XYZ file of C-alpha atoms in Angstrom:
700
model
C 98.562 80.614 29.699
C 100.087 78.791 26.896
C 97.012 76.158 26.565
C 94.789 79.339 26.654
C 96.799 80.973 23.814
C 96.420 78.065 21.625
C 93.019 77.177 22.343
C 90.567 76.907 19.287
C 87.113 75.794 20.457
C 85.238 77.362 23.039
C 85.450 74.349 25.326
C 89.187 74.703 24.963
C 89.007 78.491 25.851
C 86.789 77.803 28.616
C 89.130 75.149 30.315
C 92.416 77.229 29.566
C 90.672 80.278 31.011
C 90.191 78.240 34.139
C 93.738 76.900 34.167
C 95.101 80.543 33.918
C 92.784 81.578 36.700
C 93.598 78.834 39.247
C 97.416 78.931 38.376
C 97.462 82.875 38.877
C 95.549 82.321 42.080
C 97.947 79.588 43.096
C 100.955 81.691 42.569
C 99.854 84.917 43.710
C 98.229 83.462 46.964
C 101.229 81.102 47.657
C 103.866 84.189 47.247
C 101.650 86.443 49.610
C 101.018 83.779 52.130
C 104.555 82.679 52.007
C 106.018 86.105 52.533
C 103.555 86.766 55.462
C 104.729 83.413 56.732
C 108.136 84.268 56.625
C 107.500 87.686 58.124
C 105.769 85.827 60.986
C 108.864 83.607 61.108
C 111.217 86.566 61.320
C 109.355 88.066 63.960
C 108.934 85.015 66.140
C 112.705 84.352 65.555
C 113.550 87.861 66.424
C 111.326 87.246 69.426
C 113.140 84.234 70.538
C 116.397 85.663 70.086
C 115.571 88.562 72.495
C 113.789 86.342 74.892
C 116.713 84.095 74.691
C 119.154 87.112 75.462
C 116.864 88.094 78.469
C 117.120 84.702 79.798
C 120.820 84.658 79.368
C 121.239 87.935 81.216
C 118.941 86.344 84.087
C 121.787 83.624 84.162
C 124.438 86.023 84.173
C 122.860 87.848 87.354
C 122.288 84.557 89.010
C 125.522 83.328 88.364
C 127.316 86.579 89.601
C 125.265 86.672 92.458
C 126.337 83.020 93.464
C 129.892 83.885 92.548
C 129.909 86.243 95.465
C 130.157 83.517 98.112
C 132.942 80.831 98.003
C 130.224 78.271 99.203
C 128.201 78.766 95.999
C 130.772 80.163 93.610
C 131.087 76.726 91.580
C 127.372 76.739 90.682
C 127.560 80.315 90.015
C 130.062 79.720 87.328
C 127.900 77.000 85.829
C 124.902 79.392 85.819
C 126.866 82.007 84.084
C 128.329 79.597 81.467
C 125.023 78.195 80.669
C 123.879 81.900 79.918
C 126.824 82.371 77.856
C 126.219 79.240 75.782
C 122.369 80.185 75.391
C 123.290 84.006 74.083
C 125.812 82.230 71.591
C 123.382 79.617 70.276
C 120.569 82.246 70.082
C 122.817 84.509 67.882
C 123.008 82.037 64.960
C 119.181 82.883 64.639
C 119.351 86.554 63.861
C 118.098 87.418 60.769
C 120.436 88.540 57.734
C 123.108 86.592 59.590
C 126.231 86.142 57.250
C 129.385 84.515 57.385
C 128.370 81.555 59.347
C 131.147 79.236 58.600
C 133.754 82.063 59.352
C 132.012 82.447 62.602
C 132.226 78.934 63.530
C 135.840 78.634 62.560
C 136.544 81.871 64.831
C 134.534 80.343 68.064
C 136.287 77.193 67.630
C 139.817 78.877 67.313
C 139.153 81.243 70.008
C 137.097 79.062 72.665
C 139.437 75.916 71.841
C 142.810 77.884 72.504
C 141.505 79.435 75.688
C 139.910 76.143 77.023
C 143.336 74.448 76.532
C 145.591 77.101 77.935
C 143.269 77.514 80.975
C 143.283 73.762 81.842
C 147.004 73.645 81.609
C 148.149 76.908 83.466
C 149.420 76.112 86.896
C 147.306 77.694 89.857
C 150.138 80.008 90.561
C 150.076 81.361 87.242
C 146.393 82.374 87.485
C 147.066 86.009 87.677
C 148.866 86.392 84.327
C 146.154 84.188 82.727
C 143.315 86.423 84.408
C 144.978 89.636 82.992
C 145.365 88.281 79.171
C 141.727 87.229 79.312
C 140.653 90.460 80.514
C 142.543 91.895 77.498
C 141.037 89.521 75.374
C 137.451 90.945 76.123
C 138.809 94.591 75.771
C 140.312 93.631 72.488
C 137.118 91.926 71.110
C 135.073 95.449 72.126
C 137.632 97.650 70.525
C 137.524 95.431 67.291
C 133.741 95.861 67.343
C 134.241 99.638 67.544
C 136.554 99.439 64.740
C 134.404 97.422 62.235
C 131.421 99.867 63.020
C 133.481 103.127 62.612
C 135.189 101.889 59.518
C 131.882 100.796 58.007
C 130.312 104.294 58.481
C 133.472 105.621 57.297
C 133.477 103.636 54.007
C 129.760 104.506 53.425
C 130.341 108.231 53.951
C 133.325 108.226 51.468
C 131.318 105.994 48.967
C 134.112 103.239 49.190
C 131.596 100.217 48.791
C 133.512 98.268 46.230
C 133.188 95.093 48.423
C 129.575 95.719 49.670
C 126.570 93.676 48.481
C 123.578 95.551 47.522
C 121.706 94.257 50.720
C 124.345 95.320 52.979
C 124.231 98.864 51.464
C 120.764 99.057 52.156
C 120.777 97.758 55.451
C 123.478 100.300 56.605
C 121.717 103.031 54.894
C 118.640 102.204 56.845
C 120.210 102.655 60.144
C 122.135 105.802 59.859
C 124.157 106.452 62.824
C 123.165 109.025 65.255
C 125.686 111.077 67.186
C 124.820 108.901 70.307
C 125.962 105.629 68.748
C 128.998 107.326 67.216
C 130.183 108.587 70.434
C 129.685 105.374 72.287
C 131.416 103.489 69.503
C 134.562 105.691 69.897
C 134.512 105.718 73.930
C 134.019 101.950 73.775
C 136.884 101.301 71.321
C 139.305 103.601 73.284
C 138.524 101.802 76.605
C 138.922 98.106 75.058
C 142.152 99.341 73.360
C 143.741 100.593 76.630
C 142.269 97.236 78.083
C 143.820 95.102 75.576
C 147.423 96.685 75.505
C 147.423 97.386 79.285
C 146.291 93.852 79.909
C 149.017 92.467 77.626
C 151.846 94.434 79.497
C 150.387 93.349 82.836
C 150.611 89.674 81.585
C 154.316 90.135 80.617
C 155.032 91.600 84.106
C 153.397 89.013 86.032
C 154.752 86.223 83.912
C 158.230 87.643 84.356
C 158.818 88.557 80.577
C 159.256 92.572 81.507
C 160.649 94.390 84.335
C 158.685 95.096 87.124
C 158.507 98.844 86.593
C 159.730 101.171 83.793
C 159.774 104.664 84.556
C 161.589 107.993 83.119
C 161.161 111.574 83.920
C 158.244 113.330 82.802
C 156.219 110.089 82.460
C 153.107 111.252 84.197
C 153.005 114.323 81.847
C 153.394 112.291 78.861
C 150.564 109.878 79.903
C 148.255 113.040 80.196
C 149.278 114.288 76.805
C 148.728 111.229 75.163
C 145.210 110.859 76.836
C 144.128 114.079 75.756
C 145.411 113.345 72.142
C 143.220 110.177 72.329
C 140.145 112.361 73.272
C 140.808 114.831 70.570
C 141.291 112.123 67.800
C 138.141 110.340 69.042
C 136.083 113.681 68.585
C 137.686 114.139 65.104
C 136.809 110.349 63.963
C 133.289 110.607 65.230
C 132.670 114.008 63.647
C 134.352 113.361 60.135
C 134.518 109.408 59.778
C 137.696 110.143 58.489
C 139.623 106.888 57.845
C 143.270 108.179 58.838
C 141.659 109.509 62.286
C 140.326 106.399 63.165
C 143.444 104.593 62.491
C 145.591 107.234 64.567
C 143.042 107.008 67.173
C 143.465 103.270 67.845
C 147.130 103.488 67.770
C 147.416 106.059 70.420
C 144.904 104.399 72.678
C 146.875 101.205 72.340
C 149.933 103.273 73.278
C 148.160 104.737 76.470
C 147.256 101.336 77.414
C 151.062 100.673 77.334
C 152.096 103.662 79.097
C 149.679 103.519 81.972
C 150.973 100.040 82.692
C 154.592 100.202 82.279
C 155.377 102.063 85.774
C 153.002 99.720 87.743
C 154.971 97.205 89.920
C 153.716 93.561 90.732
C 152.521 94.434 94.109
C 149.671 96.761 92.622
C 148.464 94.397 90.007
C 145.284 93.550 92.043
C 144.206 97.234 91.504
C 145.376 97.184 87.645
C 143.642 93.775 86.958
C 140.413 94.847 88.236
C 140.688 98.173 86.742
C 140.943 96.538 83.457
C 138.297 94.262 84.162
C 136.023 97.215 84.575
C 137.325 98.693 81.587
C 136.650 95.417 79.224
C 132.957 95.328 80.659
C 132.028 99.128 79.976
C 133.755 98.673 76.574
C 131.354 95.585 75.590
C 128.403 97.385 76.973
C 129.027 100.345 74.844
C 129.417 98.541 71.694
C 126.368 96.212 72.609
C 124.366 99.659 72.397
C 126.136 100.454 68.818
C 125.096 97.161 67.662
C 121.619 97.107 69.371
C 122.544 93.731 71.105
C 120.745 93.515 74.516
C 123.037 90.828 75.728
C 126.137 92.706 75.215
C 124.695 95.713 77.128
C 123.435 93.698 79.914
C 126.563 91.569 80.486
C 129.103 94.422 79.925
C 127.150 96.257 82.298
C 127.253 93.765 85.068
C 130.896 93.157 84.492
C 131.845 96.985 84.325
C 129.768 97.576 87.616
C 131.669 94.689 89.379
C 135.034 95.632 87.993
C 134.524 99.277 89.223
C 133.337 98.091 92.788
C 136.295 95.788 92.931
C 138.597 98.629 91.733
C 137.428 101.017 94.426
C 137.671 98.238 97.057
C 141.265 97.320 95.994
C 142.503 101.027 95.834
C 141.294 101.493 99.380
C 142.864 98.417 100.672
C 146.147 99.848 98.987
C 145.440 103.454 100.051
C 145.701 104.557 96.458
C 143.294 107.078 95.228
C 141.764 106.122 91.802
C 143.511 108.956 89.952
C 146.826 107.432 91.119
C 145.485 104.076 89.401
C 144.706 105.674 86.156
C 147.715 107.714 85.863
C 150.088 105.602 87.888
C 152.214 107.054 90.650
C 152.122 103.932 92.765
C 154.884 103.795 95.467
C 155.016 107.381 95.981
C 155.376 108.217 99.723
C 154.507 110.756 102.095
C 156.893 113.464 102.851
C 159.474 113.755 105.535
C 161.918 111.142 106.956
C 160.653 107.650 107.915
C 160.854 106.659 111.473
C 164.239 104.652 112.263
C 163.508 101.006 113.262
C 165.652 99.846 116.159
C 166.456 96.262 117.301
C 167.425 93.229 114.943
C 165.875 90.136 113.560
C 165.853 87.033 115.659
C 165.908 83.764 113.973
C 164.585 80.667 115.250
C 164.920 77.231 114.231
C 161.959 75.033 112.822
C 161.934 72.799 115.942
C 161.259 75.529 118.259
C 158.493 76.986 116.055
C 156.741 73.655 116.062
C 156.908 73.296 119.660
C 155.633 76.976 120.177
C 152.723 76.182 117.700
C 151.794 72.689 118.968
C 151.281 74.084 122.489
C 149.385 77.094 121.051
C 145.571 77.366 121.674
C 145.008 79.789 118.716
C 147.188 79.772 115.516
C 146.632 82.107 112.384
C 148.360 81.754 109.448
C 148.770 84.859 107.003
C 149.928 83.853 103.501
C 151.302 86.309 100.796
C 152.683 86.334 97.368
C 155.694 84.501 98.644
C 153.465 81.438 99.314
C 152.455 81.556 95.655
C 156.133 81.726 94.556
C 157.192 78.920 96.687
C 153.957 76.852 95.649
C 153.730 76.297 99.517
C 149.875 76.225 99.708
C 149.591 72.428 100.095
C 152.348 72.129 102.627
C 150.833 75.024 104.512
C 147.576 73.151 104.956
C 149.206 70.020 105.834
C 150.584 71.990 108.527
C 147.385 73.448 109.618
C 145.790 69.847 109.504
C 148.381 68.779 111.939
C 147.833 71.385 114.290
C 144.072 70.995 114.386
C 144.555 67.203 115.011
C 146.309 68.651 118.151
C 143.131 70.447 119.003
C 144.837 73.856 118.129
C 142.307 76.316 116.732
C 143.609 77.622 113.041
C 142.576 80.311 111.033
C 143.843 81.828 107.629
C 143.881 85.628 107.496
C 143.621 87.167 103.906
C 144.553 90.495 103.190
C 142.734 91.949 100.219
C 145.302 92.713 98.014
C 147.803 89.782 98.918
C 149.211 88.355 95.898
C 149.038 89.444 92.377
C 145.416 89.567 91.478
C 142.026 89.990 93.692
C 141.455 86.858 95.518
C 144.779 85.247 94.819
C 145.292 83.936 98.203
C 141.843 82.570 98.283
C 142.241 80.650 95.102
C 145.518 79.101 96.388
C 143.774 78.085 99.631
C 140.860 76.684 97.822
C 143.199 74.695 95.361
C 144.901 73.353 98.407
C 141.638 72.301 99.822
C 141.341 74.686 102.727
C 137.772 74.955 104.102
C 136.034 78.197 103.722
C 135.024 78.393 107.109
C 138.739 78.558 108.143
C 139.504 81.626 105.882
C 138.717 85.134 107.404
C 139.370 88.595 105.715
C 140.985 91.478 107.265
C 138.267 93.265 109.150
C 137.140 89.989 110.638
C 140.379 89.094 111.684
C 142.204 91.984 113.067
C 140.364 92.177 116.621
C 141.387 88.629 117.076
C 145.325 88.761 116.838
C 145.233 90.098 120.471
C 144.039 86.986 121.859
C 146.036 84.720 119.458
C 149.101 82.741 120.640
C 151.063 82.299 117.185
C 150.823 84.240 113.855
C 152.811 82.230 110.996
C 153.497 84.872 108.315
C 154.486 83.071 105.090
C 155.454 85.303 102.217
C 153.677 88.367 103.182
C 155.488 91.764 104.003
C 153.665 95.393 103.279
C 150.292 93.877 104.191
C 151.668 93.196 107.728
C 153.991 96.281 108.146
C 152.805 98.185 111.238
C 154.212 101.326 110.186
C 151.291 101.564 107.837
C 149.346 102.824 111.141
C 152.255 104.449 112.879
C 154.503 106.211 110.625
C 152.866 109.114 108.583
C 156.350 109.458 106.577
C 155.984 106.086 105.341
C 155.384 105.136 101.662
C 152.464 102.761 103.059
C 151.014 105.193 105.745
C 147.100 104.633 105.767
C 147.169 101.477 104.099
C 145.023 99.123 106.048
C 147.205 96.096 107.165
C 146.798 92.724 109.092
C 147.295 93.706 112.897
C 149.411 90.668 113.418
C 152.026 92.574 115.636
C 149.382 92.612 118.374
C 149.525 88.769 118.797
C 151.676 87.237 121.577
C 154.042 85.439 119.182
C 154.675 86.150 115.550
C 156.979 83.638 113.207
C 157.762 85.010 109.727
C 158.809 82.597 107.169
C 160.855 84.377 104.679
C 163.523 83.405 101.991
C 166.153 86.346 102.927
C 166.085 89.759 104.612
C 165.086 92.072 101.450
C 162.088 94.404 101.825
C 158.925 94.086 100.301
C 157.268 95.966 97.319
C 157.421 99.294 99.106
C 160.968 99.204 99.517
C 160.854 99.702 103.096
C 161.939 97.921 106.279
C 159.272 95.929 107.811
C 158.998 97.051 111.753
C 157.290 93.546 112.255
C 160.492 91.552 111.811
C 162.181 93.647 114.321
C 159.440 93.173 116.977
C 160.167 91.700 120.348
C 157.657 89.103 119.737
C 158.648 88.225 116.306
C 160.834 85.594 115.138
C 162.296 84.967 111.771
C 162.417 81.381 110.172
C 164.557 81.820 107.066
C 164.248 79.312 104.201
C 162.076 78.372 101.098
C 158.239 78.556 102.239
C 157.245 74.902 100.993
C 160.346 73.479 102.954
C 159.968 75.412 105.910
C 156.186 74.483 105.944
C 157.112 70.586 105.299
C 159.832 70.795 108.223
C 157.087 72.120 110.874
C 154.705 69.698 109.801
C 157.022 66.917 110.183
C 158.201 68.147 113.734
C 154.581 68.134 114.738
C 154.063 64.559 113.406
C 153.881 61.875 116.522
C 157.165 59.880 117.317
C 158.923 62.206 114.619
C 159.713 64.825 117.278
C 162.915 63.451 118.829
C 165.270 65.228 120.882
C 168.245 66.658 119.179
C 171.677 66.042 119.566
C 172.875 69.605 119.445
C 175.286 70.602 122.032
C 174.995 67.274 124.037
C 176.754 63.939 123.981
C 174.335 60.967 123.400
C 175.073 57.593 123.403
C 176.373 56.606 119.816
C 176.958 60.569 119.180
C 180.674 61.489 120.198
C 180.555 65.046 119.321
C 179.645 68.463 120.275
C 178.110 71.381 118.364
C 180.658 73.899 117.642
C 178.057 76.741 118.158
C 177.625 75.614 121.724
C 181.124 77.380 122.580
C 179.583 80.703 121.456
C 177.020 80.545 124.184
C 177.648 83.145 127.090
C 178.176 81.766 130.494
C 176.328 82.296 133.634
C 178.562 84.687 136.196
C 180.003 82.132 138.792
C 179.225 82.835 142.433
C 181.836 83.002 144.919
C 181.102 79.650 145.941
C 181.654 78.230 142.685
C 185.137 77.698 141.211
C 184.259 75.079 138.786
C 184.344 75.498 134.896
C 181.325 77.009 133.647
C 182.083 76.184 129.862
C 178.581 75.986 128.266
C 177.152 73.086 126.468
C 174.162 74.985 125.036
C 173.481 78.376 122.886
C 171.339 81.121 124.164
C 167.966 80.639 122.851
C 164.525 82.344 123.345
C 161.289 80.329 123.842
C 157.968 81.961 123.799
C 155.201 80.919 126.216
C 152.195 79.273 125.688
C 148.866 80.499 127.267
C 146.371 77.770 127.893
C 146.247 74.303 129.875
C 149.425 72.153 129.419
C 148.458 68.958 127.129
C 149.753 65.595 127.815
C 153.114 65.213 126.395
C 152.659 61.622 125.744
C 149.702 61.901 123.635
C 151.275 64.539 121.529
C 154.362 62.385 120.715
C 156.967 64.567 122.434
C 159.710 62.613 124.390
C 160.440 64.585 127.792
C 164.046 64.922 129.157
C 165.629 62.031 131.489
C 167.119 63.272 133.546
C 165.408 66.510 132.822
C 167.888 69.108 133.389
C 171.338 67.343 134.342
C 172.046 66.913 130.555
C 172.233 71.021 130.531
C 174.756 70.865 133.423
C 176.940 74.024 133.617
C 174.866 75.316 130.418
C 173.279 78.409 130.222
C 169.969 78.985 128.406
C 167.381 81.657 128.058
C 163.638 81.514 128.474
C 161.782 84.409 127.312
C 158.095 83.990 128.683
C 155.218 86.213 127.263
C 151.630 85.724 128.370
C 148.337 87.217 128.944
C 145.845 84.852 130.791
C 143.264 85.917 133.345
C 144.772 86.216 136.838
C 144.019 82.713 138.256
C 146.293 80.461 140.602
C 146.719 76.877 139.263
C 148.503 73.966 141.031
C 151.640 72.730 139.419
C 150.888 69.795 137.193
C 153.784 67.422 136.213
C 153.795 65.657 132.850
C 152.548 62.218 132.629
C 155.093 59.636 132.741
C 157.858 58.157 134.887
C 160.581 59.705 132.827
C 159.859 63.068 134.320
C 160.408 63.611 137.915
C 157.929 65.664 139.778
C 160.713 67.399 141.606
C 162.126 69.042 138.391
C 158.874 70.204 137.704
C 158.349 71.920 140.850
C 161.972 73.551 140.962
C 161.544 74.556 137.464
C 158.010 76.093 138.076
C 159.452 77.599 141.320
C 162.087 79.510 139.084
C 159.584 80.856 136.787
C 156.772 81.749 139.466
C 159.465 83.485 141.822
C 160.647 85.758 139.080
C 157.075 86.660 137.909
C 155.202 88.664 140.184
C 153.255 91.335 138.061
C 150.894 91.580 140.998
C 153.445 91.222 143.920
C 152.702 87.775 144.777
C 154.277 84.499 143.142
C 151.563 82.792 140.948
C 152.701 79.010 140.137
C 151.808 77.907 136.612
C 152.234 74.788 135.069
C 155.521 74.620 132.931
C 156.931 72.195 130.515
C 160.570 72.035 129.190
C 161.232 70.153 126.254
C 165.196 69.624 125.421
C 166.035 69.231 122.048
C 169.698 68.632 123.066
C 170.958 71.791 124.641
C 168.046 73.858 123.052
C 165.000 73.945 125.537
C 161.188 74.559 124.507
C 159.296 75.970 127.369
C 155.623 76.506 127.778
C 154.000 78.449 130.543
C 150.739 79.720 131.928
C 150.925 83.041 133.931
C 148.930 86.191 134.096
C 149.874 89.997 132.959
C 151.763 91.139 130.018
C 155.141 90.353 131.302
C 158.675 89.258 129.800
C 161.082 87.512 132.212
C 164.382 86.026 131.218
C 165.599 83.260 133.602
C 169.144 82.082 133.299
C 169.719 78.423 134.577
C 172.557 76.452 135.430
C 173.047 73.071 136.705
C 169.896 71.462 138.107
C 167.713 74.610 138.875
C 167.883 74.314 142.295
C 168.342 76.795 145.227
C 166.744 79.596 143.108
C 167.598 83.318 144.435
C 165.155 85.817 142.872
C 166.622 89.301 143.187
C 164.213 92.402 144.166
C 162.948 94.533 141.220
C 160.624 94.229 138.518
C 159.344 91.308 136.529
C 162.055 91.665 133.989
C 164.938 91.225 136.476
C 167.146 88.505 135.820
C 167.073 85.409 138.208
C 170.290 83.476 138.675
C 170.497 79.911 139.885
C 172.955 79.267 142.374
C 173.986 75.479 143.188
C 176.717 73.065 143.026
C 177.497 71.743 139.862
C 175.085 68.695 138.870
C 176.958 65.229 138.387
C 177.507 64.667 134.566
C 174.497 63.326 132.743
C 173.327 62.362 129.393
C 170.118 62.328 127.476
C 168.577 58.878 127.380
């Protein structure tokens, strides 16, 4: 243009004119082509982003599907993580994305802190971390809702001081519809409730807050606050008033706190799954507000899974969903609860080890007490010891055992328990009737049989593990306190239940040591052994057998009365199991009285008496011992000989026997179990051994 403006000769004018034409063509054409190429690039980027979101959603679905099974859960987590990474990277290619450095800082800060804390947290503290992460998701959704509502409020109020012209144009181009505003309000409310409620749940689970905080009229107050949140949400969506939006968020956060305060620790599985559903729904609603397909799909999947899990947890706790929303947990039915008769019967770890070692089937029921004691590793070591002895071992899991859904599964998996040894409640309940020994560690309300038998009980109707149907039940418990429901557990007073008091990890370690070959040696309790010149002071407290007229000798007992449960199944080789039999077998218990409570349920078949291998156990003693039991037990009117072995731990005897029927017999024995006289009557009658006093003997 400059050349043409200064041209003087015709040739200069022609060349200048040509230069202007070509230059103008280059500028105009280049601009149009570049603009069209940019449009194509933007469209291509938009297509790539949406395609990436679709692929990410597919990966989410695949990951969720694989996480449904413990066998494929680890790969499912990786698939879902890959989907999240793809969606995050794709978001950076959205057109008109601003504040990228700030986004990167926020991503690094949030992801870095969460990654570090998740890697440092102990497995037993997982429930509170899950609750906290649920709250983070809800808080993110609430923040998105707040940003969108305040953005529209600023535009409506013409408060656009800090807005760029491009941002104003973009916002004006997409005026919010009524649906968008409603979903923004609903998503923000749900997210705020999930945030504050999850923080309270975290504080409760972490021991920073009392388990329950209640006051009169609490339910009415919660309902009024919920109604106020709804009213303020309607005002905020219709008027876009800043004060209404702020008040709406304050009350929504308060509602989450009020909903969670009265809930106790045992109900946390329901609460965590509920807030997980809340977080998913909030994210999905805010995804619709933003027009982000990835948020919609991911939020709907999390919300649907959370709702289903909440329903399953509430059913397992026998809680209506309305009681989850406005908690009335622990409120029992009307009427007077049934009285529990009997007493808790303690047992020593050595006797439990003998009982489990001779069993064919053992089921271990873990509960929250196992998590508190961090006993999962010791329990698995005990189970492995039993498995090496040929015992069939399973773990029974109640759906709400612990403080979060799947809490016990996580602990057992962390300890290395194979998935095929873990059974859920519906699968294992029919098997308890044929189980020899059930070991309950840290579980209380989830094994309480009154949930099925007492309509006045607070837990009536709650599905429980039917461990009371097992032949023998051993409960590891720190003390005699009640469970979360605050009621006595009838299982602890059942005839087939024994209580092993103490720390869960220490008790499991004691049982494992007692089952270790060459470590189970006879105890010196109540018997003089070479080099051990003492007697158990408790021995003098044992009752004595009633002496007959032919015996005028002293009957001072050397042993305390014990109760030993029977084993149903073939007798195993004592030598191969590392136990040391008695030598001489009964003489060490001369003038002592002990009790053997025998219970069995095996098919009616007669078996010959079998003595244990090794010269240290005379066959005669086995015969007389077996005769004593077989004569006493006559469920069908005729004696049935069964193999019996008697293990002596000092003055404490452990017996295992095979018999038929559902009978319980008490045998009071003195001296060498000779000349047995069985009185007429029911199988429960007492058998008294009448004989001359055995010569003094010691365990060798």
